[in-house]
Short mmCIF file of C-alpha atoms in Angstrom, two decimals:
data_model
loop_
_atom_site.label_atom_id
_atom_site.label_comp_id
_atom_site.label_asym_id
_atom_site.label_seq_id
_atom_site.Cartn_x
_atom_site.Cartn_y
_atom_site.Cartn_z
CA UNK A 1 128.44 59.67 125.30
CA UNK A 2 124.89 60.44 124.95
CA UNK A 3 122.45 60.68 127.83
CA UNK A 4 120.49 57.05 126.81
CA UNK A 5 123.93 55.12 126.68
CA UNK A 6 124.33 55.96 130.89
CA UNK A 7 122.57 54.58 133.40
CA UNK A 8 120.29 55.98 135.71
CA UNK A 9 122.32 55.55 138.62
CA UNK A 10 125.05 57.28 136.24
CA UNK A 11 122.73 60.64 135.16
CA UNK A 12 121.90 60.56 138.45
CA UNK A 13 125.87 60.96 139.68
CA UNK A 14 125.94 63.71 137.09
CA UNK A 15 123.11 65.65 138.40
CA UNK A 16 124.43 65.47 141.88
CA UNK A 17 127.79 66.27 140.92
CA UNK A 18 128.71 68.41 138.75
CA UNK A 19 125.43 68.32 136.76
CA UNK A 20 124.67 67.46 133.42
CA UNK A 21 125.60 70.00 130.62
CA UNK A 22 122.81 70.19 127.73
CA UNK A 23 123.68 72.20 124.34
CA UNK A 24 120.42 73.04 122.84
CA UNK A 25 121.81 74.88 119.94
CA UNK A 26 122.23 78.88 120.81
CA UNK A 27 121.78 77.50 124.51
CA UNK A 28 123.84 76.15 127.06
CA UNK A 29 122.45 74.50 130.25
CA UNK A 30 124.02 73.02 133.52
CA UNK A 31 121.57 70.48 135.55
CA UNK A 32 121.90 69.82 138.44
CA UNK A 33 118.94 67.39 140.97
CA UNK A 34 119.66 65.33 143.73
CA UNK A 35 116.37 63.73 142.95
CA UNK A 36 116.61 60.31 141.79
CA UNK A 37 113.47 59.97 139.69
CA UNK A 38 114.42 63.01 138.07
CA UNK A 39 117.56 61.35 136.55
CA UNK A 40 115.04 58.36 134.96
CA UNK A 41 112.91 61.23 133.37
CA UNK A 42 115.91 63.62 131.92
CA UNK A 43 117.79 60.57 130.73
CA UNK A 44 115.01 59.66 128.61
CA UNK A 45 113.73 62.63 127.29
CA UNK A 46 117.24 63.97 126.81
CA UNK A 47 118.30 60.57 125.71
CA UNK A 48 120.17 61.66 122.47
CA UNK A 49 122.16 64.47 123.90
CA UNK A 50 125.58 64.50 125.07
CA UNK A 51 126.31 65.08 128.66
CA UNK A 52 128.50 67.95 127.35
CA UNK A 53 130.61 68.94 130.34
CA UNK A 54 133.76 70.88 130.66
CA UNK A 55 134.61 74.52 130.84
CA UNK A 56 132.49 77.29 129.06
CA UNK A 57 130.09 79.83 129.60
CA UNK A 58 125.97 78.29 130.28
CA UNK A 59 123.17 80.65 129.47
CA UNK A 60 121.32 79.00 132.15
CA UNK A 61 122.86 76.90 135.52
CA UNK A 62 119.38 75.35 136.89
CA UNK A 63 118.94 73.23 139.79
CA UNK A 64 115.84 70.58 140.61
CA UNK A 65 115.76 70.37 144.13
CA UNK A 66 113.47 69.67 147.31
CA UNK A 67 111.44 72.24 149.03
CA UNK A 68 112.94 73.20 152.58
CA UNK A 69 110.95 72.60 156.01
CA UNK A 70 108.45 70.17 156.27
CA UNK A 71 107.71 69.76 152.55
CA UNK A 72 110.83 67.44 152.56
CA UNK A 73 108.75 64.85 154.02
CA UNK A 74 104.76 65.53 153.60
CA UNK A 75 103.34 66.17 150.67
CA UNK A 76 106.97 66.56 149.07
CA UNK A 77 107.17 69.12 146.84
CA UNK A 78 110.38 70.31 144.63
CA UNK A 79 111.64 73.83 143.40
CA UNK A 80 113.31 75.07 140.47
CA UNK A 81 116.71 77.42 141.51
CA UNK A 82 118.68 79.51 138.42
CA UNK A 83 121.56 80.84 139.57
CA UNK A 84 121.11 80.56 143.24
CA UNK A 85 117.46 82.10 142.78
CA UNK A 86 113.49 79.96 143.07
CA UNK A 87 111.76 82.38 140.53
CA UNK A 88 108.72 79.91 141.27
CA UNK A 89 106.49 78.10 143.68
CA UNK A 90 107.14 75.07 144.53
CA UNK A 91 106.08 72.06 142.77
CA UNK A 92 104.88 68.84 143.57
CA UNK A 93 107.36 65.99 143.89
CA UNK A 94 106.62 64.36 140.70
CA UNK A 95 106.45 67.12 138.56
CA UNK A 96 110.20 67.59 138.45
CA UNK A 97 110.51 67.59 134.65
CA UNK A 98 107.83 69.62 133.76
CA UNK A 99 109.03 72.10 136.44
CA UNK A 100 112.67 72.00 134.95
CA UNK A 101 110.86 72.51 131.12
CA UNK A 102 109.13 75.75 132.20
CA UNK A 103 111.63 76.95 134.09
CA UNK A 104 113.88 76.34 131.41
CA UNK A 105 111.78 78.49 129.18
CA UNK A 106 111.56 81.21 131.40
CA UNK A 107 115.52 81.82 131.53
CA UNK A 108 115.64 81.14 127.92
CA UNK A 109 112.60 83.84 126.92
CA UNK A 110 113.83 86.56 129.93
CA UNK A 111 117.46 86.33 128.99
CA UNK A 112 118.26 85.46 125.16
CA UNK A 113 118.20 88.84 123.54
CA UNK A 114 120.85 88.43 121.31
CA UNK A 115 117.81 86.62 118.67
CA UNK A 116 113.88 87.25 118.03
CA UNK A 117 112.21 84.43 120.36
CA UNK A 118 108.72 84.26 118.78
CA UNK A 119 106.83 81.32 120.35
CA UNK A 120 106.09 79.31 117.59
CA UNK A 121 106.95 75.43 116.59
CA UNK A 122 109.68 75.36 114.20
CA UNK A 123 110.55 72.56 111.97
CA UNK A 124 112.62 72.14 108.52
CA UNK A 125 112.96 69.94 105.60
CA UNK A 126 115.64 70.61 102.62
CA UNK A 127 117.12 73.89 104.46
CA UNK A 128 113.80 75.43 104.31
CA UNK A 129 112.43 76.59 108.13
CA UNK A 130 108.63 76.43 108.76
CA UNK A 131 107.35 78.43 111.37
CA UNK A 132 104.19 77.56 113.44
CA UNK A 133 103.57 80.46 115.91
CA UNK A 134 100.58 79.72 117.89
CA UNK A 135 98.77 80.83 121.48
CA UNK A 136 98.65 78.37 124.00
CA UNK A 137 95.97 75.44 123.42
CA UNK A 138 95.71 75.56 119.75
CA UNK A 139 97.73 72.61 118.65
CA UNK A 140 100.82 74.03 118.10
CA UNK A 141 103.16 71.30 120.20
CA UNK A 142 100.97 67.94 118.64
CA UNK A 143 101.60 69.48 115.04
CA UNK A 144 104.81 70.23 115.34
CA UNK A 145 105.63 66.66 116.67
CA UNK A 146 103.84 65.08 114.30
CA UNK A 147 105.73 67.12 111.42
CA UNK A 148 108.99 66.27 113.51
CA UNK A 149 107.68 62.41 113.20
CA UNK A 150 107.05 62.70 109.47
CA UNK A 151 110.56 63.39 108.24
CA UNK A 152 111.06 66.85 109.04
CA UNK A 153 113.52 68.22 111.05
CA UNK A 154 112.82 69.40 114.74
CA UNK A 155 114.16 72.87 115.62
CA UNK A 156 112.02 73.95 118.44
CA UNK A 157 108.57 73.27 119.91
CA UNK A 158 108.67 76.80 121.67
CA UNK A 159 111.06 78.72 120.39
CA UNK A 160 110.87 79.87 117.18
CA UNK A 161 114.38 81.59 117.07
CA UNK A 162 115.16 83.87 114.61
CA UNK A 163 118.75 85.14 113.77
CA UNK A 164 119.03 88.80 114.45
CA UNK A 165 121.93 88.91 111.74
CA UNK A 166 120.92 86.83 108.77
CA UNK A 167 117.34 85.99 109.25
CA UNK A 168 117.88 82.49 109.34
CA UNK A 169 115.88 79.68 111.54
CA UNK A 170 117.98 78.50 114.04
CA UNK A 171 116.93 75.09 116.13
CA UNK A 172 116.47 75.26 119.93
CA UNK A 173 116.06 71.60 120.27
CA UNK A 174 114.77 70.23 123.34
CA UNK A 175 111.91 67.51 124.16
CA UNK A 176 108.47 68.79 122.61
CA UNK A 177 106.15 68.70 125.61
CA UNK A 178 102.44 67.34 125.04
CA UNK A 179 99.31 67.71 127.19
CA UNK A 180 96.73 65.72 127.89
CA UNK A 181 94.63 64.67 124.42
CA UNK A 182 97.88 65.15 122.54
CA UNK A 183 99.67 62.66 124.11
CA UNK A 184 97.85 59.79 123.25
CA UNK A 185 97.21 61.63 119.58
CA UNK A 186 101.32 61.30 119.15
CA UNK A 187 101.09 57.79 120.69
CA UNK A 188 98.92 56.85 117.75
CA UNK A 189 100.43 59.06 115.09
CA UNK A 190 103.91 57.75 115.67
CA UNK A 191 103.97 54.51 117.69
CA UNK A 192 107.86 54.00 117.96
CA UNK A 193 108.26 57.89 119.10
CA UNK A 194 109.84 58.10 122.66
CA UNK A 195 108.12 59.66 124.70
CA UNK A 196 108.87 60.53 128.60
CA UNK A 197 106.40 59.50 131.56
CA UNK A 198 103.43 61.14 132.15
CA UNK A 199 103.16 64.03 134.85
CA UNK A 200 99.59 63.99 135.79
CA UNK A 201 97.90 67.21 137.68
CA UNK A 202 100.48 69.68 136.80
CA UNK A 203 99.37 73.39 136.16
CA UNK A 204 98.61 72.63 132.55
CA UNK A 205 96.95 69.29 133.02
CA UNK A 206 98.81 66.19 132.07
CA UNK A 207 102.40 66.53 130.41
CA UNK A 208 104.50 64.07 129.22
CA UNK A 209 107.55 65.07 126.28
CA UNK A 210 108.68 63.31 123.26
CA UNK A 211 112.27 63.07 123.11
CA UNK A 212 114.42 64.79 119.63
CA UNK A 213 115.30 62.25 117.70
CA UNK A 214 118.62 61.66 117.34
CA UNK A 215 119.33 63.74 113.26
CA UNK A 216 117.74 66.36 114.75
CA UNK A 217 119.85 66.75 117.86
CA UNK A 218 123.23 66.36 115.85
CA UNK A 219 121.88 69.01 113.41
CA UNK A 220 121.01 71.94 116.35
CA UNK A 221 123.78 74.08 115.59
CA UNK A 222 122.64 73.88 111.83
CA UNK A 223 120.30 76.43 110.94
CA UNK A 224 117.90 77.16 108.41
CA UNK A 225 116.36 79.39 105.46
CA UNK A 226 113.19 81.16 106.99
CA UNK A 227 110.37 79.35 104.28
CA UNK A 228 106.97 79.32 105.48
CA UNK A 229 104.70 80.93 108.26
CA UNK A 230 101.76 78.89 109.29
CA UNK A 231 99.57 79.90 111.93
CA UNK A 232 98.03 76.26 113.20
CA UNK A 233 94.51 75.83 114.96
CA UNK A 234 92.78 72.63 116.06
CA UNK A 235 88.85 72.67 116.37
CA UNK A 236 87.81 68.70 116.60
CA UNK A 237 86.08 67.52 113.45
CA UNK A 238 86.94 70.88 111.49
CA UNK A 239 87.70 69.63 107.66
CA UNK A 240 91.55 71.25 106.78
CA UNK A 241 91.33 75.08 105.36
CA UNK A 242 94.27 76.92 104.61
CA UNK A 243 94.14 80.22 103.68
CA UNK A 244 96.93 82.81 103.01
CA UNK A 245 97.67 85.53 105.18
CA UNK A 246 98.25 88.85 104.75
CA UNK A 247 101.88 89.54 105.71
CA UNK A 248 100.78 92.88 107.67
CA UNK A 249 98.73 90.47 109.40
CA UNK A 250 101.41 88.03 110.23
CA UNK A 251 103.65 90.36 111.28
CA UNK A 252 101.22 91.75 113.91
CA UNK A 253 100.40 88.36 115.02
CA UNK A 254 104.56 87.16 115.49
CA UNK A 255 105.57 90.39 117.24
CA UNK A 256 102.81 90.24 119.57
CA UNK A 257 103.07 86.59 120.98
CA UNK A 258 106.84 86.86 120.65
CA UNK A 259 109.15 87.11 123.73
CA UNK A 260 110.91 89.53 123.38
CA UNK A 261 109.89 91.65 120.24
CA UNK A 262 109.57 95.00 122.21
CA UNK A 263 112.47 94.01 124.31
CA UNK A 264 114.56 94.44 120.69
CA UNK A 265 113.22 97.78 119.62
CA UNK A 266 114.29 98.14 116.23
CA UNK A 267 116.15 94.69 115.92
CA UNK A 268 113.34 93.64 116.78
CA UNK A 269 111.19 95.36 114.11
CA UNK A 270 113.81 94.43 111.19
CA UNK A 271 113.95 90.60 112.01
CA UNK A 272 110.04 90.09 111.95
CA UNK A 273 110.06 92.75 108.61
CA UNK A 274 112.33 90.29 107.02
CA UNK A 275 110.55 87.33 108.10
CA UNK A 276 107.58 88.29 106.77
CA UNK A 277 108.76 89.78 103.26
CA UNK A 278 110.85 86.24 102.40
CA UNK A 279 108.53 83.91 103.74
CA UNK A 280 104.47 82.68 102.11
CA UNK A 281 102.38 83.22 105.51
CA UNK A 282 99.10 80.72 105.95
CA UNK A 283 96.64 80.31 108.20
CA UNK A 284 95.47 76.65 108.70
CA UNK A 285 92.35 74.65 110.32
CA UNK A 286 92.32 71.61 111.13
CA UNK A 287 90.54 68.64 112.72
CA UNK A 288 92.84 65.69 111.64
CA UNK A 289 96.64 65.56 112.35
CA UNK A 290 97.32 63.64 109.21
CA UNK A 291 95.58 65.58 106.80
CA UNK A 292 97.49 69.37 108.24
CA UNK A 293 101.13 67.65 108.05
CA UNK A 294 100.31 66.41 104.39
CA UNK A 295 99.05 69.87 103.63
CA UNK A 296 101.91 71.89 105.11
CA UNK A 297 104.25 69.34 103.15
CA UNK A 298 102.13 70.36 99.87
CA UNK A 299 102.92 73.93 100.80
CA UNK A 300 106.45 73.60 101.72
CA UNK A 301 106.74 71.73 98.08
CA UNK A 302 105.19 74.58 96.29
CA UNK A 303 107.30 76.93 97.52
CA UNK A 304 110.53 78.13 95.32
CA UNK A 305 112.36 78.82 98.54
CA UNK A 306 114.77 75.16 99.10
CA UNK A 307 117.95 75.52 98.68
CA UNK A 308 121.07 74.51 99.93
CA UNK A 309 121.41 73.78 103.47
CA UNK A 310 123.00 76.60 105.18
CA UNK A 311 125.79 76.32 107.83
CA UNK A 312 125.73 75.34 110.90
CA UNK A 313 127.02 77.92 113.16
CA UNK A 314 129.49 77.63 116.31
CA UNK A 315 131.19 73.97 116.64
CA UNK A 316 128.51 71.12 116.39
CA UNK A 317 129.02 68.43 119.32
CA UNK B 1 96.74 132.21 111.59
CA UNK B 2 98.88 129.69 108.82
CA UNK B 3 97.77 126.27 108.68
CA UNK B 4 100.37 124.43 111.09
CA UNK B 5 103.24 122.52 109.67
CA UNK B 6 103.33 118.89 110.66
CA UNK B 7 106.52 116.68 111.03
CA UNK B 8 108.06 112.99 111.98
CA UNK B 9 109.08 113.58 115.50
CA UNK B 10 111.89 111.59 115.61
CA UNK B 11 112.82 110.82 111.22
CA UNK B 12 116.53 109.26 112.75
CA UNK B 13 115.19 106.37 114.40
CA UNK B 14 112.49 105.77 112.57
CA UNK B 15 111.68 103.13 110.44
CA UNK B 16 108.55 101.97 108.51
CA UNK B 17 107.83 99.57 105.97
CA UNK B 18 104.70 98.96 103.51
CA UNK B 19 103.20 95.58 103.46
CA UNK B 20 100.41 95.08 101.37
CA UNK B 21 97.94 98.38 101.22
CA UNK B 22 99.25 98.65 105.02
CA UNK B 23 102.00 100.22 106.82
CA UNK B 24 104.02 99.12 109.77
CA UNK B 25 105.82 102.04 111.70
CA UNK B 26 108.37 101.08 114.25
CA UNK B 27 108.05 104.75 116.80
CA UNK B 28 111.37 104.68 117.79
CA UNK B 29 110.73 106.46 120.74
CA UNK B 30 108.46 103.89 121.94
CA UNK B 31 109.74 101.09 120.55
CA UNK B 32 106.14 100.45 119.34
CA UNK B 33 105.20 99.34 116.08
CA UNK B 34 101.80 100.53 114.50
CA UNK B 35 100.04 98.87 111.85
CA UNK B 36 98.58 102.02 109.44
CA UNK B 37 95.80 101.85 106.56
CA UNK B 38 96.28 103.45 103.57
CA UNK B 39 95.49 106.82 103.79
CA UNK B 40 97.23 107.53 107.36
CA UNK B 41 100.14 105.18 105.34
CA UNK B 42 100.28 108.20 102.63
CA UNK B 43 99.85 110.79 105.04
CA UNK B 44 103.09 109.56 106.93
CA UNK B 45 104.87 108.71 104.02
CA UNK B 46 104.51 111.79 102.28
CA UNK B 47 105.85 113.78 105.92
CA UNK B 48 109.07 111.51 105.60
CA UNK B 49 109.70 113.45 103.09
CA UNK B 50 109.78 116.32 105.15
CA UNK B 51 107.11 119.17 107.44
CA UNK B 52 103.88 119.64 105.68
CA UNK B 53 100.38 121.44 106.73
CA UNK B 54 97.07 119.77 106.81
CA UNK B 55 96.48 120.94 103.31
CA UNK B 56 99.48 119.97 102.08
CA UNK B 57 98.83 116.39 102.75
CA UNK B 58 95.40 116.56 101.35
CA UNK B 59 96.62 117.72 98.78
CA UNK B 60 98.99 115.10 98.65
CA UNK B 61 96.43 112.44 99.09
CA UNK B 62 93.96 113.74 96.24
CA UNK B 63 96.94 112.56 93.36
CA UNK B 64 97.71 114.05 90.66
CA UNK B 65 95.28 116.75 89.97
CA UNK B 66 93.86 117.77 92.60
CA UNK B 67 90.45 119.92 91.85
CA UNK B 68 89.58 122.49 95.20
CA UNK B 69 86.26 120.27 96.26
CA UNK B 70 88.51 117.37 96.61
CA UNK B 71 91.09 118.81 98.54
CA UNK B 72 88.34 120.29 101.13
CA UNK B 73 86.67 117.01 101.41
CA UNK B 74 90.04 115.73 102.29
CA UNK B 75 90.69 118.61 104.87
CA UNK B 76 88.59 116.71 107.91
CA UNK B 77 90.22 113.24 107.03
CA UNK B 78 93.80 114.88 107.37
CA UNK B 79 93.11 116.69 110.50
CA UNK B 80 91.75 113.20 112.36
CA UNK B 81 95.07 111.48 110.89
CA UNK B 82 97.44 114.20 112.03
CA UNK B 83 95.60 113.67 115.51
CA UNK B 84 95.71 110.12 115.93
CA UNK B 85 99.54 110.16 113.78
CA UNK B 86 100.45 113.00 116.99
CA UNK B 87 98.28 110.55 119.52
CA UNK B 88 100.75 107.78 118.90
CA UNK B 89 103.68 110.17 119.12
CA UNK B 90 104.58 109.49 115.43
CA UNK B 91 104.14 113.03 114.30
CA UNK B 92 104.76 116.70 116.01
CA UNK B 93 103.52 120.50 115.12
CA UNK B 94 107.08 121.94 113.76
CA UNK B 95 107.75 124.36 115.96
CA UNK B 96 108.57 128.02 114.64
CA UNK B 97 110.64 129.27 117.49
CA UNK B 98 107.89 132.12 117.68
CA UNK B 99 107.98 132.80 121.10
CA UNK B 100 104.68 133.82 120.71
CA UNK B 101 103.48 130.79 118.89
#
C-alpha cells in the first residue's frame, strides 16, 4: 500500500512505531517521528511509495524528533538523529521535512561509496539518462522538475548516481525540493504537479518538494544508459544558448562538485572517464523554463544514443 | 654531470586518459586527478613509456626530425614541465643507486 492510500493518523502510527521504510532505488531508509505534522508532510510528498517494511538491511535508520529541555515547549524546535547520532543543530518545529531531506542527503553523500554521487539532476526518456550537474542556486532542481513534468522520467534531483560497474544512470528517486521563486515557477509550469507545503525561513529560504510521480517511483530500481551531460544555468531574461563542452572540461567540472569523487580514487577516476567519453556534454543558458526543456528534448533527439531500456537491477517493489 | 633521467613515480597505479588536446592523470598516490595541456600531455606520455632525460623529451616533443635549434629551444620548456610534472608528484629523478649521486 502506498503512502497516499493511508491516513495521516495511519503514517503517523508508522512513524511512531516501527517507522516507515522508503526504497529510493540503491537506498533504503527507516523513518521514524513522533511528530504529527510530520506524518501530513511525508505522506504527501512520499505519497507514491510503499511503506516497505519488513526485515532487511537500511542504508540509513533516521529519526525526526523534538529537541530536549525547554525547546519542547518554547520556541519548539526538532532534530534529525541517524543511528542514535544529531549530526545537526536543531531545527525549528516546522521545518521537519526539510530537516529530514538534508539530513537524508548527508547519510546518503557520506556513506554510499559503492557508486559515483555527482550532484547533478538526473532524468531519462527512452533508456537514455540526462545528467544536469549544477552548483547550488543555478536552477538545477526547477529544470529538472520541469523535465520530470514534461514526460521524462525522474531519477534524482540530487543525486546523480552513477554505476561504478557498468556506467549506467541509476534513479535515486525522492521528492525534488524547490526554493523560493521556483516554487511558484513549477506551480505555473505544471499546475496538477503535487507539491508538499511550504517551509518558510528555513536555512535556504522557502522549501516546499514536488512529490515523484507515480511511473517514476515504480521504475527506481530501473536504470539507465548514461546519454547527455548538460550543465544548466538560470540568469532571468537570458535568451537560451547552448553550447558544447569540452569533455576535459566536463570531467573537471563532475569530479569536482561530486560527493565522493576523491573518496573513490581510481573508481572514481574510471566512472567519470567513461561518463564523459559515451556521453555529448552541453552547457546551457537560460531565462525561460519552457524554452531549456524543449531544447534539451531537441538534444536528447539528436543524439544516436536510445536504445533499449536496460534492466532494472535488485527486485523492484 | 649526465642530464638526469626522469620517470612516472608510481606507472602501477597510474592511470591517464587523453580527452581532446588535454590530458587527465589520475596520481595514484594522491588520488588526485590533473588536467594537462598538450605539451606537459606529451611529455608524460612519452615517460610512460619508460625514464627519459630532459633532452630526451625535447627531443621527443620536436617530432619527427628534430633539427639541434629546435631541440634547445625546447630544453627550458622541458625543464619547467619536469618541475611542475615532479611538483604534483607525477614524475621522480630515477635514482642511480650512486651513493654518491
Amino acid at each position: 500500500m502506498r503512502l497516499g492510500d493511508l491516513t495521516v493518523a495511519e503514517v503517523a502510527a508508522r512513524l511512531g512505531g516501527a517507522g516507515i521504510a522508503l526504497d529510493f532505488g540503491p537506498v533504503r531508509a527507516r523513518v521514524r517521528s513522533t511528530e504529527r505534522s510530520f506524518a501530513s508532510a511525508i505522506r504527501e510528498v512520499y505519497r507514491e511509495f510503499a511503506d516497505a517494511p519488513g526485515r532487511g538491511f537500511f542504508d540509513v535508520t533516521a529519526t525526526i524528533r523534538s529537541a530536549a529541555g525547554l525547546r519542547r515547549f518554547i520556541r519548539r524546535q526538532v532534530q534529525f538523529f541517524v543511528d542514535g547520532e544529531a549530526p545537526f543543530d536543531p531545527f525549528p518545529a516546522d521545518t521537519h521535512l526539510p530537516l529530514l531531506e538534508w539530513g537524508l542527503n548527508w547519510c546518503i553523500a557520506s556513506r554510499c561509496n559503492n557508486m559515483l554521487l555527482l550532484h547533478a539532476g538526473a532524468v531519462e526518456r527512452n533508456g537514455c539518462a540526462i545528467l544536469l550537474p549544477a552548483q547550488p542556486g543555478s536552477g538545477k532542481s526547477t529544470l529538472t522538475a520541469a523535465l520530470a513534468r514534461s514526460g521524462f522520467r525522474l531519477l534524482s534531483d540530487e543525486f546523480g548516481v552513477v554505476d561504478l560497474q557498468n556506467g549506467a544512470i541509476r534513479p535515486m528517486v525522492r521528492p525534488v525540493a524547490l526554493k523560493n521563486e521556483s516554487i511558484d515557477v513549477i506551480r505555473a509550469f505544471a499546475p496538477d504537479a503535487c507539491i508538499g507545503p511550504s517551509f518558510p525561513k528555513t536555512r535556504k529560504g522557502t522549501v516546499a518538494h514536488l512529490a515523484p510521480d507515480r511511473a517514476s517511483v515504480d521504475r527506481r530500481k530501473w536504470p539507465a544508459r548514461a546519454t547527455l551531460v548538460v550543465f544548466p544555468r538560470y540568469v532571468a531574461g537570458e535568451a537560451l544558448s547552448i553550447e558544447p563542452m569540452e569533455k576535459s572540461r566536463a570531467f573537471v567540472k563532475l569530479a569536482g562538485n561530486a560527493f565522493n569523487y576523491e573518496v573513490l580514487g581510481p573508481l572514481g577516476f574510471h566512472a567519470a572517464r567513461r561518463l564523459v567519453q559515451s556521453c555529448a556534454c552541453f552547457r546551457i543558458r537560460y531565462g525561460d523554463l519552457r524554452g531549456a526543456v524543449a531544447a534539451i528534448s531537441q538534444l536528447l533527439e539528436e543524439s544516436d544514443a536510445a536504445g533499449s531500456p536496460m534492466a532494472p537491477q535488485g527486485a523492484a517493489a | 654531470m649526465s642530464d638526469p633521467l626522469w620517470r612516472l613515480r608510481c606507472p602501477d597505479g597510474f592511470e591517464s586518459v587523453r580527452l581532446d588536446a588535454e590530458l587527465l592523470a589520475f596520481n595514484p598516490i594522491s588520488w588526485q586527478t590533473h588536467l594537462l595541456n598538450a605539451a606537459a600531455a606529451a611529455a608524460l606520455e612519452e615517460l610512460t613509456a619508460g625514464p627519459r632525460s630532459v633532452r630526451d623529451l625535447a627531443l621527443a616533443l620536436c617530432g619527427d626530425e628534430p633539427h639541434d635549434a629546435d631541440v634547445a629551444e625546447h630544453m627550458n620548456l622541458v625543464e619547467s614541465l619536469v618541475a611542475e610534472l615532479e611538483e604534483l608528484g607525477l614524475i621522480e629523478r630515477e635514482h642511480t643507486g650512486n651513493a654518491a649521486g
